[in-house]
PDB file of C-alpha atoms in Angstrom:
ATOM      1  CA  ASN A   7      -8.736  33.698 -30.570  1.00  0.00           C
ATOM      2  CA  SER A   8      -5.088  32.787 -31.110  1.00  0.00           C
ATOM      3  CA  LYS A   9      -2.206  34.650 -29.507  1.00  0.00           C
ATOM      4  CA  VAL A  10       0.515  36.272 -31.552  1.00  0.00           C
ATOM      5  CA  LEU A  11       4.031  36.392 -30.115  1.00  0.00           C
ATOM      6  CA  PRO A  12       6.206  39.484 -30.665  1.00  0.00           C
ATOM      7  CA  ASN A  13       8.136  37.673 -33.425  1.00  0.00           C
ATOM      8  CA  GLY A  14       4.894  37.042 -35.340  1.00  0.00           C
ATOM      9  CA  VAL A  15       4.353  33.377 -34.426  1.00  0.00           C
ATOM     10  CA  ASN A  16       0.736  32.406 -33.905  1.00  0.00           C
ATOM     11  CA  ILE A  17      -0.054  30.197 -30.915  1.00  0.00           C
ATOM     12  CA  ALA A  18      -3.169  28.073 -31.312  1.00  0.00           C
ATOM     13  CA  PRO A  19      -5.715  28.368 -28.532  1.00  0.00           C
ATOM     14  CA  LYS A  20      -5.621  25.554 -25.976  1.00  0.00           C
ATOM     15  CA  LYS A  21      -8.546  23.218 -26.266  1.00  0.00           C
ATOM     16  CA  PRO A  22      -9.682  20.890 -23.538  1.00  0.00           C
ATOM     17  CA  ALA A  23      -8.322  17.363 -23.913  1.00  0.00           C
ATOM     18  CA  ARG A  24     -10.602  14.756 -25.414  1.00  0.00           C
ATOM     19  CA  VAL A  25     -11.452  12.280 -22.678  1.00  0.00           C
ATOM     20  CA  GLU A  26     -12.892   8.932 -23.709  1.00  0.00           C
ATOM     21  CA  PRO A  27     -14.921   6.722 -21.363  1.00  0.00           C
ATOM     22  CA  LYS A  28     -12.137   4.139 -21.297  1.00  0.00           C
ATOM     23  CA  THR A  29      -9.955   6.711 -19.526  1.00  0.00           C
ATOM     24  CA  PHE A  30     -12.405   6.874 -16.615  1.00  0.00           C
ATOM     25  CA  PHE A  31     -12.425   3.071 -16.475  1.00  0.00           C
ATOM     26  CA  ALA A  32      -8.619   3.003 -16.452  1.00  0.00           C
ATOM     27  CA  ASN A  33      -8.646   5.381 -13.480  1.00  0.00           C
ATOM     28  CA  GLU A  34     -11.070   3.077 -11.664  1.00  0.00           C
ATOM     29  CA  ARG A  35      -8.994  -0.008 -12.475  1.00  0.00           C
ATOM     30  CA  THR A  36      -5.889   1.683 -11.077  1.00  0.00           C
ATOM     31  CA  PHE A  37      -7.763   2.572  -7.900  1.00  0.00           C
ATOM     32  CA  ILE A  38      -8.992  -1.013  -7.522  1.00  0.00           C
ATOM     33  CA  GLN A  39      -5.430  -2.308  -7.920  1.00  0.00           C
ATOM     34  CA  TRP A  40      -4.290  -0.011  -5.108  1.00  0.00           C
ATOM     35  CA  LEU A  41      -7.127  -1.335  -2.957  1.00  0.00           C
ATOM     36  CA  ASN A  42      -6.033  -4.902  -3.753  1.00  0.00           C
ATOM     37  CA  ALA A  43      -2.538  -4.112  -2.478  1.00  0.00           C
ATOM     38  CA  SER A  44      -3.922  -2.646   0.748  1.00  0.00           C
ATOM     39  CA  THR A  45      -6.223  -5.672   1.140  1.00  0.00           C
ATOM     40  CA  LEU A  46      -3.165  -7.919   0.982  1.00  0.00           C
ATOM     41  CA  LEU A  47      -1.546  -5.935   3.798  1.00  0.00           C
ATOM     42  CA  ILE A  48      -4.746  -5.992   5.877  1.00  0.00           C
ATOM     43  CA  THR A  49      -4.987  -9.759   5.396  1.00  0.00           C
ATOM     44  CA  MET A  50      -1.413 -10.223   6.593  1.00  0.00           C
ATOM     45  CA  SER A  51      -2.065  -8.091   9.668  1.00  0.00           C
ATOM     46  CA  GLY A  52      -5.333  -9.927  10.348  1.00  0.00           C
ATOM     47  CA  PHE A  53      -3.532 -13.272  10.393  1.00  0.00           C
ATOM     48  CA  LEU A  54      -0.982 -11.821  12.786  1.00  0.00           C
ATOM     49  CA  LEU A  55      -3.619 -10.373  15.105  1.00  0.00           C
ATOM     50  CA  HIS A  56      -5.374 -13.709  15.399  1.00  0.00           C
ATOM     51  CA  ALA A  57      -2.201 -15.667  16.054  1.00  0.00           C
ATOM     52  CA  GLU A  58      -1.992 -17.617  19.268  1.00  0.00           C
ATOM     53  CA  LYS A  59      -1.287 -15.453  22.322  1.00  0.00           C
ATOM     54  CA  SER A  60      -1.365 -12.328  20.072  1.00  0.00           C
ATOM     55  CA  VAL A  61       2.415 -12.382  19.837  1.00  0.00           C
ATOM     56  CA  TYR A  62       2.523 -10.116  16.811  1.00  0.00           C
ATOM     57  CA  ASN A  63       0.240  -7.259  17.888  1.00  0.00           C
ATOM     58  CA  LYS A  64       2.800  -4.507  17.318  1.00  0.00           C
ATOM     59  CA  THR A  65       3.827  -5.862  13.930  1.00  0.00           C
ATOM     60  CA  ALA A  66       0.193  -6.214  12.893  1.00  0.00           C
ATOM     61  CA  ALA A  67      -0.499  -2.655  14.020  1.00  0.00           C
ATOM     62  CA  VAL A  68       2.341  -1.272  11.888  1.00  0.00           C
ATOM     63  CA  ILE A  69       1.178  -3.262   8.848  1.00  0.00           C
ATOM     64  CA  SER A  70      -2.428  -2.153   9.406  1.00  0.00           C
ATOM     65  CA  PHE A  71      -1.312   1.465   9.576  1.00  0.00           C
ATOM     66  CA  CYS A  72       0.596   1.049   6.292  1.00  0.00           C
ATOM     67  CA  ALA A  73      -2.521  -0.428   4.656  1.00  0.00           C
ATOM     68  CA  PHE A  74      -4.719   2.357   6.002  1.00  0.00           C
ATOM     69  CA  PHE A  75      -2.290   4.986   4.701  1.00  0.00           C
ATOM     70  CA  LEU A  76      -2.267   3.248   1.323  1.00  0.00           C
ATOM     71  CA  VAL A  77      -6.078   3.336   1.151  1.00  0.00           C
ATOM     72  CA  LEU A  78      -6.189   7.032   2.040  1.00  0.00           C
ATOM     73  CA  TYR A  79      -3.469   7.938  -0.440  1.00  0.00           C
ATOM     74  CA  SER A  80      -4.981   5.937  -3.293  1.00  0.00           C
ATOM     75  CA  THR A  81      -8.430   7.408  -2.632  1.00  0.00           C
ATOM     76  CA  GLY A  82      -7.014  10.923  -2.775  1.00  0.00           C
ATOM     77  CA  LEU A  83      -5.124  10.116  -5.954  1.00  0.00           C
ATOM     78  CA  TYR A  84      -8.241   8.602  -7.556  1.00  0.00           C
ATOM     79  CA  PHE A  85     -10.336  11.702  -6.889  1.00  0.00           C
ATOM     80  CA  LYS A  86      -7.525  14.018  -8.021  1.00  0.00           C
ATOM     81  CA  ARG A  87      -7.289  12.190 -11.343  1.00  0.00           C
ATOM     82  CA  LEU A  88     -11.069  12.048 -11.637  1.00  0.00           C
ATOM     83  CA  ASN A  89     -11.200  15.818 -11.244  1.00  0.00           C
ATOM     84  CA  LEU A  90      -8.476  16.254 -13.895  1.00  0.00           C
ATOM     85  CA  LEU A  91     -10.500  14.067 -16.254  1.00  0.00           C
ATOM     86  CA  LYS A  92     -13.705  15.994 -15.623  1.00  0.00           C
ATOM     87  CA  ILE A  93     -12.102  19.352 -16.392  1.00  0.00           C
ATOM     88  CA  ARG A  94     -10.317  17.751 -19.372  1.00  0.00           C
ATOM     89  CA  GLN A  95      -6.842  18.813 -18.345  1.00  0.00           C
ATOM     90  CA  PRO A  96      -4.254  17.244 -20.680  1.00  0.00           C
ATOM     91  CA  TYR A  97      -1.499  16.862 -18.064  1.00  0.00           C
ATOM     92  CA  GLY A  98      -0.974  16.050 -14.383  1.00  0.00           C
ATOM     93  CA  TYR A  99      -1.762  12.325 -14.367  1.00  0.00           C
ATOM     94  CA  PHE A 100       1.699  10.797 -14.173  1.00  0.00           C
ATOM     95  CA  ASN A 101       3.211  10.282 -10.745  1.00  0.00           C
ATOM     96  CA  ARG A 102       6.516   8.507 -10.146  1.00  0.00           C
ATOM     97  CA  LEU A 103       5.975   8.316  -6.404  1.00  0.00           C
ATOM     98  CA  ASN A 104       3.111   5.802  -6.459  1.00  0.00           C
ATOM     99  CA  PRO A 105       4.918   2.588  -7.490  1.00  0.00           C
ATOM    100  CA  PHE A 106       7.878   3.472  -5.298  1.00  0.00           C
ATOM    101  CA  MET A 107       5.615   4.090  -2.312  1.00  0.00           C
ATOM    102  CA  LEU A 108       3.798   0.783  -2.852  1.00  0.00           C
ATOM    103  CA  CYS A 109       7.117  -1.069  -2.973  1.00  0.00           C
ATOM    104  CA  VAL A 110       8.412   0.644   0.161  1.00  0.00           C
ATOM    105  CA  ILE A 111       5.247  -0.008   2.193  1.00  0.00           C
ATOM    106  CA  THR A 112       5.027  -3.639   1.098  1.00  0.00           C
ATOM    107  CA  GLY A 113       8.764  -4.064   1.677  1.00  0.00           C
ATOM    108  CA  VAL A 114       8.496  -2.644   5.199  1.00  0.00           C
ATOM    109  CA  ALA A 115       5.607  -4.997   5.970  1.00  0.00           C
ATOM    110  CA  ILE A 116       7.470  -8.044   4.641  1.00  0.00           C
ATOM    111  CA  PHE A 117      10.657  -7.010   6.462  1.00  0.00           C
ATOM    112  CA  LEU A 118       8.761  -6.707   9.740  1.00  0.00           C
ATOM    113  CA  LEU A 119       7.250 -10.150   9.245  1.00  0.00           C
ATOM    114  CA  TRP A 120      10.641 -11.622   8.397  1.00  0.00           C
ATOM    115  CA  ALA A 121      12.464  -9.933  11.280  1.00  0.00           C
ATOM    116  CA  ASP A 122       9.732 -10.872  13.713  1.00  0.00           C
ATOM    117  CA  SER A 123       9.740 -14.522  12.708  1.00  0.00           C
ATOM    118  CA  ILE A 124      13.464 -15.062  13.268  1.00  0.00           C
ATOM    119  CA  LYS A 125      13.808 -17.258  16.336  1.00  0.00           C
ATOM    120  CA  GLY A 126      15.616 -15.447  19.119  1.00  0.00           C
ATOM    121  CA  SER A 127      16.141 -12.289  17.119  1.00  0.00           C
ATOM    122  CA  ASP A 128      16.981  -9.241  19.195  1.00  0.00           C
ATOM    123  CA  PHE A 129      16.896  -6.969  16.161  1.00  0.00           C
ATOM    124  CA  LEU A 130      13.211  -6.155  16.637  1.00  0.00           C
ATOM    125  CA  ASP A 131      11.685  -6.861  20.005  1.00  0.00           C
ATOM    126  CA  PHE A 132       8.204  -7.324  18.593  1.00  0.00           C
ATOM    127  CA  GLY A 133       6.789 -10.515  20.047  1.00  0.00           C
ATOM    128  CA  GLY A 134       9.741 -11.302  22.341  1.00  0.00           C
ATOM    129  CA  GLU A 135       7.539 -12.590  25.171  1.00  0.00           C
ATOM    130  CA  GLY A 136       5.648 -14.894  22.844  1.00  0.00           C
ATOM    131  CA  ARG A 137       8.856 -16.506  21.600  1.00  0.00           C
ATOM    132  CA  ARG A 138       9.984 -17.119  25.184  1.00  0.00           C
ATOM    133  CA  TYR A 139       6.586 -18.653  25.975  1.00  0.00           C
ATOM    134  CA  LEU A 140       6.782 -20.962  22.958  1.00  0.00           C
ATOM    135  CA  ARG A 141      10.347 -22.063  23.806  1.00  0.00           C
ATOM    136  CA  GLN A 142       9.372 -22.819  27.422  1.00  0.00           C
ATOM    137  CA  SER A 143       6.260 -24.744  26.443  1.00  0.00           C
ATOM    138  CA  MET A 144       8.212 -26.804  23.891  1.00  0.00           C
ATOM    139  CA  SER A 145      10.974 -27.619  26.387  1.00  0.00           C
ATOM    140  CA  HIS A 146       8.479 -28.876  29.017  1.00  0.00           C
ATOM    141  CA  ARG A 147       6.525 -31.048  26.608  1.00  0.00           C
ATOM    142  CA  ASP A 148       7.549 -34.585  25.765  1.00  0.00           C
ATOM    143  CA  LEU A 149       7.471 -34.798  21.983  1.00  0.00           C
ATOM    144  CA  SER A 150       6.852 -38.555  22.075  1.00  0.00           C
ATOM    145  CA  GLU A 151       3.371 -37.899  23.523  1.00  0.00           C
ATOM    146  CA  ALA A 152       2.400 -36.164  20.309  1.00  0.00           C
ATOM    147  CA  TYR A 153       2.655 -39.447  18.366  1.00  0.00           C
TER     148      TYR A 153
END
């Protein structure tokens, strides 16, 4: 069953990797953690969508798209790893792109929230009309009536 190289070295036959049940559970836990990250992004976009006057609709849409992409990517990765486990392949599980991608998507979402919340910022025009509306309503209101 073993192969013999021209120089006389025997190569042992490749056996399928031994896969324990805890490996399947680790794959599921990783998938659930990716879903938790996308749930955080969806929650942030949900708060923005239900803000007064829907000022942040464009920002919420971008964050929702990032969360949706994250769910699709993590689902594909979960099933890819599940298939590798089922066929007992000993390699192909490590991926350096995943943590980097999570950081980039979360960073983009937080940057959009930060840039959109700066008063009078012209850097991103998301929610510009809403800021003007809030400034006008605050200037016409007597603050002493609030107390």
